[in-house]
XYZ file of C-alpha atoms in Angstrom:
477
model
C -15.514 -4.826 -24.493
C -12.342 -5.344 -22.364
C -9.448 -2.794 -22.077
C -6.222 -3.906 -20.674
C -3.265 -1.532 -19.969
C 0.147 -3.017 -20.435
C 3.673 -1.760 -19.429
C 6.874 -2.158 -21.864
C 8.478 -3.995 -22.914
C 6.187 -5.709 -25.553
C 5.745 -9.456 -26.880
C 4.137 -10.381 -30.036
C 1.191 -8.382 -31.452
C 2.226 -5.504 -28.729
C 5.630 -5.277 -29.880
C 4.363 -5.056 -33.541
C 2.049 -2.400 -32.367
C 4.973 -0.342 -30.702
C 6.938 -0.590 -33.625
C 3.984 0.506 -35.883
C 3.766 3.612 -33.804
C 7.634 4.239 -34.205
C 7.325 3.759 -37.898
C 4.887 6.385 -38.533
C 6.984 8.642 -36.357
C 10.170 7.673 -34.291
C 9.168 7.624 -30.415
C 12.132 9.699 -28.757
C 13.223 9.662 -25.214
C 10.990 11.690 -23.114
C 7.706 10.350 -24.826
C 5.287 7.449 -23.277
C 3.490 4.943 -25.315
C 0.751 3.671 -23.283
C -0.981 0.105 -24.729
C -4.439 -0.827 -24.575
C -5.897 -4.428 -25.520
C -9.449 -4.437 -26.888
C -10.407 -8.105 -26.212
C -13.237 -8.034 -28.528
C -14.064 -7.120 -32.056
C -14.606 -3.431 -32.445
C -15.018 -1.488 -35.767
C -13.109 1.412 -36.673
C -16.039 3.650 -36.801
C -16.719 2.498 -33.134
C -13.222 3.147 -31.767
C -13.084 6.453 -33.639
C -16.521 7.246 -32.075
C -15.396 6.601 -28.699
C -11.963 8.363 -29.207
C -13.873 11.249 -30.637
C -16.316 11.752 -27.631
C -12.905 11.314 -25.208
C -11.576 14.276 -27.024
C -14.907 16.246 -27.028
C -15.350 15.750 -23.297
C -12.011 16.753 -22.301
C -11.445 20.532 -23.499
C -7.771 20.368 -23.476
C -7.598 17.857 -26.215
C -8.049 18.745 -29.664
C -7.804 16.474 -32.728
C -4.899 17.770 -35.246
C -4.738 15.305 -38.301
C -4.832 15.884 -41.862
C -4.701 13.263 -44.810
C -2.477 14.043 -47.740
C -1.526 12.132 -50.742
C 1.872 11.229 -48.824
C 0.092 9.945 -45.721
C -1.202 11.608 -42.571
C 0.182 15.038 -41.706
C -0.078 16.919 -38.503
C -1.356 20.716 -38.611
C -0.891 23.108 -36.041
C -3.818 25.431 -37.053
C -7.279 24.091 -37.907
C -8.912 20.983 -36.016
C -10.493 18.422 -37.880
C -12.515 15.343 -36.870
C -10.911 11.876 -36.500
C -9.798 10.320 -40.012
C -8.456 6.870 -40.293
C -5.732 5.752 -42.689
C -5.080 1.982 -42.895
C -1.763 0.437 -43.811
C -1.944 -3.545 -44.273
C 1.063 -5.375 -43.071
C -0.006 -8.776 -43.627
C -3.266 -10.861 -44.243
C -5.876 -10.144 -41.314
C -3.550 -7.365 -39.822
C -4.295 -3.472 -40.511
C -2.606 -0.600 -38.739
C -4.869 2.539 -38.830
C -3.730 6.056 -37.828
C -6.940 7.016 -35.944
C -5.750 10.528 -34.921
C -3.709 12.976 -33.230
C -4.579 14.895 -30.527
C -3.170 18.463 -29.890
C -3.763 21.276 -27.445
C -2.242 24.702 -26.677
C 0.843 24.439 -24.358
C 2.281 27.261 -22.527
C 6.102 26.535 -22.581
C 8.490 29.347 -20.826
C 5.937 31.999 -21.354
C 5.355 31.082 -25.123
C 2.021 29.569 -26.185
C 2.463 27.039 -28.711
C 0.246 24.667 -30.576
C 1.681 21.242 -31.387
C 0.587 17.639 -31.396
C 0.126 16.269 -27.960
C -0.999 12.446 -28.667
C -1.266 9.811 -31.181
C -3.678 6.655 -31.463
C -2.598 4.039 -33.413
C -4.394 0.604 -33.578
C -3.685 -2.595 -35.062
C -6.305 -5.434 -35.516
C -5.946 -8.956 -36.004
C -8.687 -11.612 -35.806
C -10.822 -10.726 -32.601
C -8.475 -8.505 -31.148
C -7.609 -4.932 -31.530
C -4.591 -3.248 -29.887
C -4.570 0.528 -29.368
C -1.501 2.526 -28.770
C -1.583 6.223 -27.171
C 1.739 8.083 -27.838
C 2.200 11.026 -25.497
C 4.936 13.676 -26.008
C 7.110 14.863 -23.357
C 4.525 17.815 -22.498
C 1.632 15.683 -21.797
C 3.289 12.391 -21.262
C 1.821 11.478 -17.705
C 0.576 8.211 -16.506
C -2.669 9.369 -15.138
C -3.596 10.731 -18.672
C -3.261 7.283 -19.852
C -5.218 5.986 -17.054
C -7.846 8.583 -17.747
C -8.085 7.222 -21.167
C -8.210 3.765 -20.277
C -11.090 4.027 -17.775
C -12.815 6.409 -20.403
C -12.581 3.709 -23.227
C -13.502 1.001 -20.569
C -16.705 3.075 -19.870
C -17.634 3.645 -23.306
C -16.750 0.049 -24.731
C -17.986 -1.687 -21.649
C -16.374 -4.817 -20.134
C -14.209 -5.459 -17.317
C -10.258 -5.907 -17.311
C -8.569 -9.340 -17.816
C -5.070 -10.319 -17.682
C -3.046 -9.464 -20.767
C -3.368 -11.797 -23.860
C -0.373 -13.836 -24.891
C -1.413 -14.640 -28.339
C 1.397 -14.529 -30.890
C 0.186 -16.325 -34.120
C 1.923 -15.979 -37.394
C -0.144 -13.517 -38.567
C 1.226 -11.107 -35.816
C 4.832 -12.479 -36.106
C 4.458 -11.235 -39.922
C 3.223 -7.928 -39.050
C 5.948 -7.493 -36.221
C 8.704 -8.408 -38.738
C 7.184 -6.063 -41.164
C 7.361 -3.252 -38.719
C 10.863 -4.097 -37.472
C 12.112 -4.347 -41.362
C 10.497 -0.798 -41.636
C 12.422 0.525 -38.742
C 15.694 -1.229 -39.434
C 15.472 0.787 -42.777
C 14.578 4.048 -41.201
C 16.369 7.158 -40.199
C 15.765 6.417 -36.695
C 17.258 2.983 -36.942
C 20.416 4.123 -38.598
C 20.683 7.056 -35.886
C 20.648 4.246 -33.328
C 23.323 2.336 -34.871
C 25.346 5.590 -35.484
C 25.036 6.682 -31.722
C 26.263 3.472 -30.132
C 29.079 3.371 -32.812
C 30.254 6.649 -32.182
C 29.890 6.939 -28.174
C 30.728 3.490 -27.402
C 33.253 2.403 -29.732
C 31.529 -0.371 -31.707
C 28.239 -2.116 -31.874
C 27.483 -5.897 -31.716
C 24.025 -6.869 -33.247
C 21.579 -9.595 -31.162
C 23.516 -12.543 -32.809
C 26.785 -11.419 -32.237
C 27.562 -11.236 -28.514
C 30.560 -12.491 -27.340
C 30.365 -11.993 -23.537
C 30.210 -9.448 -20.798
C 32.774 -6.537 -20.194
C 34.853 -7.609 -17.304
C 33.865 -5.053 -14.698
C 32.367 -1.530 -14.825
C 35.691 0.290 -15.809
C 35.874 -1.918 -18.958
C 32.344 -0.597 -20.029
C 29.105 -2.487 -18.831
C 26.683 -2.174 -21.384
C 23.041 -2.384 -20.373
C 22.192 -4.789 -22.971
C 25.453 -6.997 -22.775
C 24.517 -10.739 -22.486
C 26.236 -14.015 -22.674
C 26.226 -15.499 -26.350
C 22.796 -17.363 -26.940
C 21.183 -15.078 -24.322
C 20.416 -12.384 -27.026
C 21.318 -8.924 -26.581
C 20.154 -5.480 -28.625
C 23.467 -3.376 -28.364
C 26.463 -3.443 -26.298
C 29.867 -1.660 -26.193
C 33.266 -3.378 -26.956
C 35.046 -4.695 -24.244
C 37.728 -1.900 -23.087
C 35.200 1.140 -23.079
C 35.906 3.184 -20.291
C 33.075 3.577 -17.791
C 33.183 7.338 -17.937
C 32.562 7.213 -21.806
C 29.779 4.933 -21.171
C 28.164 7.566 -18.643
C 29.111 10.358 -21.025
C 26.956 8.424 -23.882
C 24.288 7.998 -21.581
C 24.092 11.595 -20.533
C 24.062 12.790 -24.212
C 21.087 10.497 -24.974
C 19.458 12.192 -22.254
C 19.208 9.220 -19.962
C 18.948 9.216 -16.303
C 21.961 8.036 -13.718
C 20.009 4.663 -13.490
C 20.781 3.697 -17.053
C 24.245 3.173 -15.802
C 22.971 0.810 -12.785
C 20.988 -0.935 -15.626
C 24.403 -2.760 -16.816
C 24.536 -4.291 -13.162
C 21.136 -5.909 -13.948
C 22.004 -7.138 -17.306
C 25.417 -8.643 -15.591
C 23.365 -10.103 -12.741
C 20.758 -11.950 -14.640
C 23.160 -13.127 -17.181
C 25.174 -14.398 -14.144
C 22.044 -15.926 -12.516
C 20.402 -17.376 -15.480
C 21.901 -20.914 -15.199
C 20.368 -21.272 -11.711
C 17.039 -19.532 -12.587
C 15.970 -21.236 -15.809
C 16.023 -24.953 -15.355
C 12.531 -26.303 -16.220
C 9.866 -25.652 -18.783
C 10.308 -22.292 -20.509
C 7.396 -20.031 -19.855
C 7.032 -16.022 -20.551
C 6.523 -13.464 -17.958
C 7.844 -10.088 -17.034
C 9.512 -9.041 -14.050
C 8.992 -5.549 -12.791
C 11.884 -4.136 -10.227
C 11.374 -0.925 -8.752
C 14.327 1.193 -7.482
C 14.793 4.575 -5.390
C 17.740 6.862 -5.596
C 18.549 9.439 -3.120
C 20.228 12.680 -3.878
C 22.800 12.818 -1.251
C 25.065 15.279 -2.699
C 24.614 18.841 -3.882
C 23.819 19.448 -7.689
C 27.353 20.800 -8.317
C 29.206 17.969 -6.705
C 26.675 15.406 -8.125
C 26.964 16.602 -11.554
C 24.576 14.438 -13.935
C 25.421 11.021 -12.341
C 25.971 11.646 -8.651
C 23.197 9.322 -7.159
C 23.275 6.679 -4.711
C 20.813 3.918 -4.767
C 19.131 3.558 -1.306
C 16.643 0.859 -1.732
C 14.982 -1.432 -4.103
C 11.423 -2.602 -3.590
C 10.040 -5.245 -6.015
C 7.348 -5.887 -7.731
C 6.708 -9.178 -9.817
C 3.845 -10.032 -12.192
C 4.390 -13.156 -14.534
C 2.468 -15.067 -17.058
C 3.409 -18.276 -14.980
C 1.489 -16.970 -11.980
C -1.493 -19.029 -11.741
C -3.258 -16.569 -9.438
C -2.666 -12.967 -10.564
C -4.280 -11.457 -7.494
C -2.062 -13.592 -5.109
C 0.998 -12.630 -7.343
C 0.168 -8.735 -6.482
C -0.383 -9.593 -3.008
C 2.741 -11.200 -2.582
C 4.597 -8.469 -4.495
C 3.017 -6.105 -2.058
C 4.383 -7.961 0.783
C 8.107 -8.085 -0.536
C 7.806 -4.134 -0.953
C 6.728 -3.394 2.416
C 9.656 -5.895 3.616
C 12.270 -4.238 1.811
C 10.789 -0.507 2.621
C 11.074 -1.421 6.224
C 14.571 -2.442 5.812
C 15.583 0.610 3.803
C 13.225 2.934 6.278
C 11.117 4.060 3.326
C 7.617 5.369 4.064
C 4.793 3.126 3.161
C 3.532 5.727 1.080
C 6.603 5.886 -0.917
C 6.724 2.443 -1.369
C 2.955 2.512 -2.673
C 3.662 5.248 -5.236
C 6.783 2.904 -6.471
C 4.647 -0.252 -6.721
C 1.376 1.321 -8.201
C -0.336 -1.787 -6.788
C -4.273 -0.869 -6.262
C -4.729 -2.128 -3.080
C -8.720 -1.785 -3.103
C -9.256 -2.840 -6.713
C -9.058 -5.766 -8.976
C -5.670 -6.968 -10.409
C -4.308 -5.043 -13.235
C -6.483 -2.001 -13.092
C -3.785 0.441 -12.153
C -0.789 -1.287 -14.088
C -0.054 2.341 -15.769
C 0.271 3.698 -11.940
C 3.395 2.161 -11.187
C 4.853 5.449 -11.860
C 1.884 7.655 -11.624
C 2.537 11.031 -10.366
C 1.856 12.052 -6.816
C 0.297 15.272 -5.847
C 1.503 15.126 -2.315
C 5.117 15.793 -3.627
C 3.456 19.486 -4.337
C 4.866 19.371 -7.925
C 2.748 20.511 -10.797
C 1.894 18.159 -13.618
C 3.442 17.331 -15.989
C 6.305 19.548 -15.578
C 7.076 18.028 -12.166
C 8.199 14.790 -13.062
C 9.460 13.025 -16.441
C 9.262 9.562 -17.671
C 12.106 8.184 -19.711
C 12.633 4.879 -21.731
C 16.404 4.130 -22.056
C 18.291 1.389 -23.827
C 15.180 -0.125 -25.842
C 15.470 -0.793 -29.361
C 12.124 -2.166 -30.709
C 13.817 -2.793 -34.140
C 15.849 -5.674 -32.764
C 14.325 -9.118 -33.332
C 14.986 -10.902 -30.105
C 15.396 -14.759 -30.508
C 13.902 -17.375 -28.204
C 15.064 -17.541 -24.625
C 16.740 -13.943 -24.744
C 15.996 -11.340 -22.096
C 15.170 -7.634 -22.705
C 14.448 -5.038 -20.365
C 12.986 -1.559 -20.373
C 13.781 1.021 -17.685
C 10.883 3.855 -16.635
C 12.202 6.630 -14.558
C 9.829 9.032 -12.642
C 11.650 12.047 -10.669
C 8.828 12.608 -8.034
C 10.741 14.955 -5.788
C 13.728 17.108 -5.255
C 15.262 14.632 -3.031
C 14.042 11.183 -4.749
C 14.060 9.762 -7.923
C 11.757 6.692 -8.483
C 12.966 4.018 -11.215
C 11.475 0.964 -12.810
C 12.871 -1.937 -14.744
C 10.452 -4.163 -16.352
C 12.401 -7.458 -17.704
C 10.913 -9.726 -20.415
C 12.154 -13.098 -19.909
C 11.038 -15.607 -22.475
C 12.749 -18.770 -20.752
C 12.140 -18.634 -17.343
C 10.958 -21.586 -15.007
C 7.476 -21.469 -13.292
C 8.112 -19.514 -10.192
C 11.755 -18.335 -10.922
C 10.533 -14.505 -11.816
C 9.950 -13.765 -8.275
C 13.113 -15.523 -6.978
C 15.303 -13.649 -9.340
C 13.581 -10.187 -8.503
C 14.188 -10.918 -4.649
C 17.587 -12.308 -5.061
C 18.362 -8.919 -7.023
C 16.749 -6.898 -4.561
C 18.894 -8.410 -1.938
C 22.080 -8.230 -3.889
C 21.598 -4.329 -4.796
C 20.434 -3.583 -1.118
C 23.418 -5.442 0.535
C 25.962 -3.653 -1.693
C 24.526 -0.345 -0.816
C 24.374 -0.696 2.984
C 27.051 -3.408 3.332
C 25.159 -5.260 5.580
C 23.136 -8.437 5.304
C 19.682 -8.194 3.969
C 16.565 -9.033 5.594
C 14.384 -11.898 4.221
C 11.806 -10.587 1.697
C 8.933 -13.099 2.300
C 6.502 -13.695 -0.902
C 4.427 -16.619 -1.336
C 2.865 -16.211 -4.818
C 0.380 -18.916 -6.214
C 1.756 -22.347 -4.537
C 5.476 -20.951 -3.842
C 7.314 -21.029 -0.834
C 8.295 -17.745 0.940
C 11.941 -16.901 -0.393
C 14.613 -15.817 1.707
C 17.094 -13.301 0.069
C 20.708 -14.175 -0.550
C 23.258 -12.582 1.846
C 26.318 -10.604 0.648
C 28.524 -13.860 0.372
C 26.059 -15.046 -2.495
C 26.871 -11.924 -4.615
C 29.080 -12.387 -7.998
C 32.677 -11.039 -7.765
C 33.362 -7.668 -9.362
C 29.741 -6.117 -9.413
C 29.605 -3.720 -6.304
C 31.378 -0.956 -8.325
C 28.711 0.229 -10.227
C 26.326 0.862 -7.419
C 27.726 4.119 -6.491
C 27.689 6.505 -9.426
């Protein structure tokens, strides 16, 4: 049995699974959804037994799932064994709520008993996807990695590259989940929030263009027509209003810089998307320094100091070479920004001593050397991601993960899912964006970032003169 850990955003069956998690209970900001791909047939009983052994081995985890006529219900009292409730979405696809893990948690001196994690699986053909949803009290990636390693040991096998299957049955399952979410209260709340705070919502098929400058409200999901969009503010919304909206949602300051990323990709898309379209994510890591006091800083007084880059794409012929090239780029950028190698490795999460993909979840792993107690010492947030949106072919979607690892540094990640990138363009896009932000912050030319993934020539990052006009105002926030 092969177990794969995958970071958001999702495509195909993985998006269907993530939507199914939200269908049973919406995933609020502050929670983490971990995805595991079981690349061989496994029965409900075998999977439930493996999870049961996981819970039994770790005393902090307790099952808390009760079946009712209306479906599964969480209980705060008696522990029960693993129960399965199946929901058929389409022929050959079935979603099962495998169980809820709970534990006694001490918060602010009070002892409470509440659900801590939920396991949801979807099966289709010979592939089963398993999602583990952790709430904010135990939402740490080491926990997900522990679960992954346990399942791998229990079910056997090695860790392959993530599958890219997206057949008709999976698409039907995804459509059913998206339709259910669109009708749900959480979907309505999404639309109401953006309408209330940003003055209007434009759907994925109604995108008239980008706002002209940060002061006119650069929405993080505003792309040009035909490239897809989730939600965006109407042109004319002041930047302050956008920041206030993000603060209301509990987002971190880098949500505003996210708009810079969306504009940059939309501007560069015509130069990078030539050739046969392929699917592949791009992962960008950013480091923020807190250079002013909390009172002066407010909620958004951060300054971007460096932008290391990690890239993995389905268009990479050699995943190991891609990871090595990403490591080279990280070290080159960190040397320019005077970051310690340990900080770079913490941001990258590349397993320098093991097989590729083994530590994908550890992109944002908690580092004990900062002296912070887990899990309260850091947080993982997803921002501006709407799983209910049906994205057409050729669109771009991004998910931002943030980890606050110390009192003076904030580590962030963006993962971008680009459906129409030419082979080799993912690395070029990431390197170009890294150089642009780095130069905009430092106001000095960027050093070359050498990367040579699978048959690609080393990339030289563009100088400050190559930056699109009107984009530097969003750097300091």
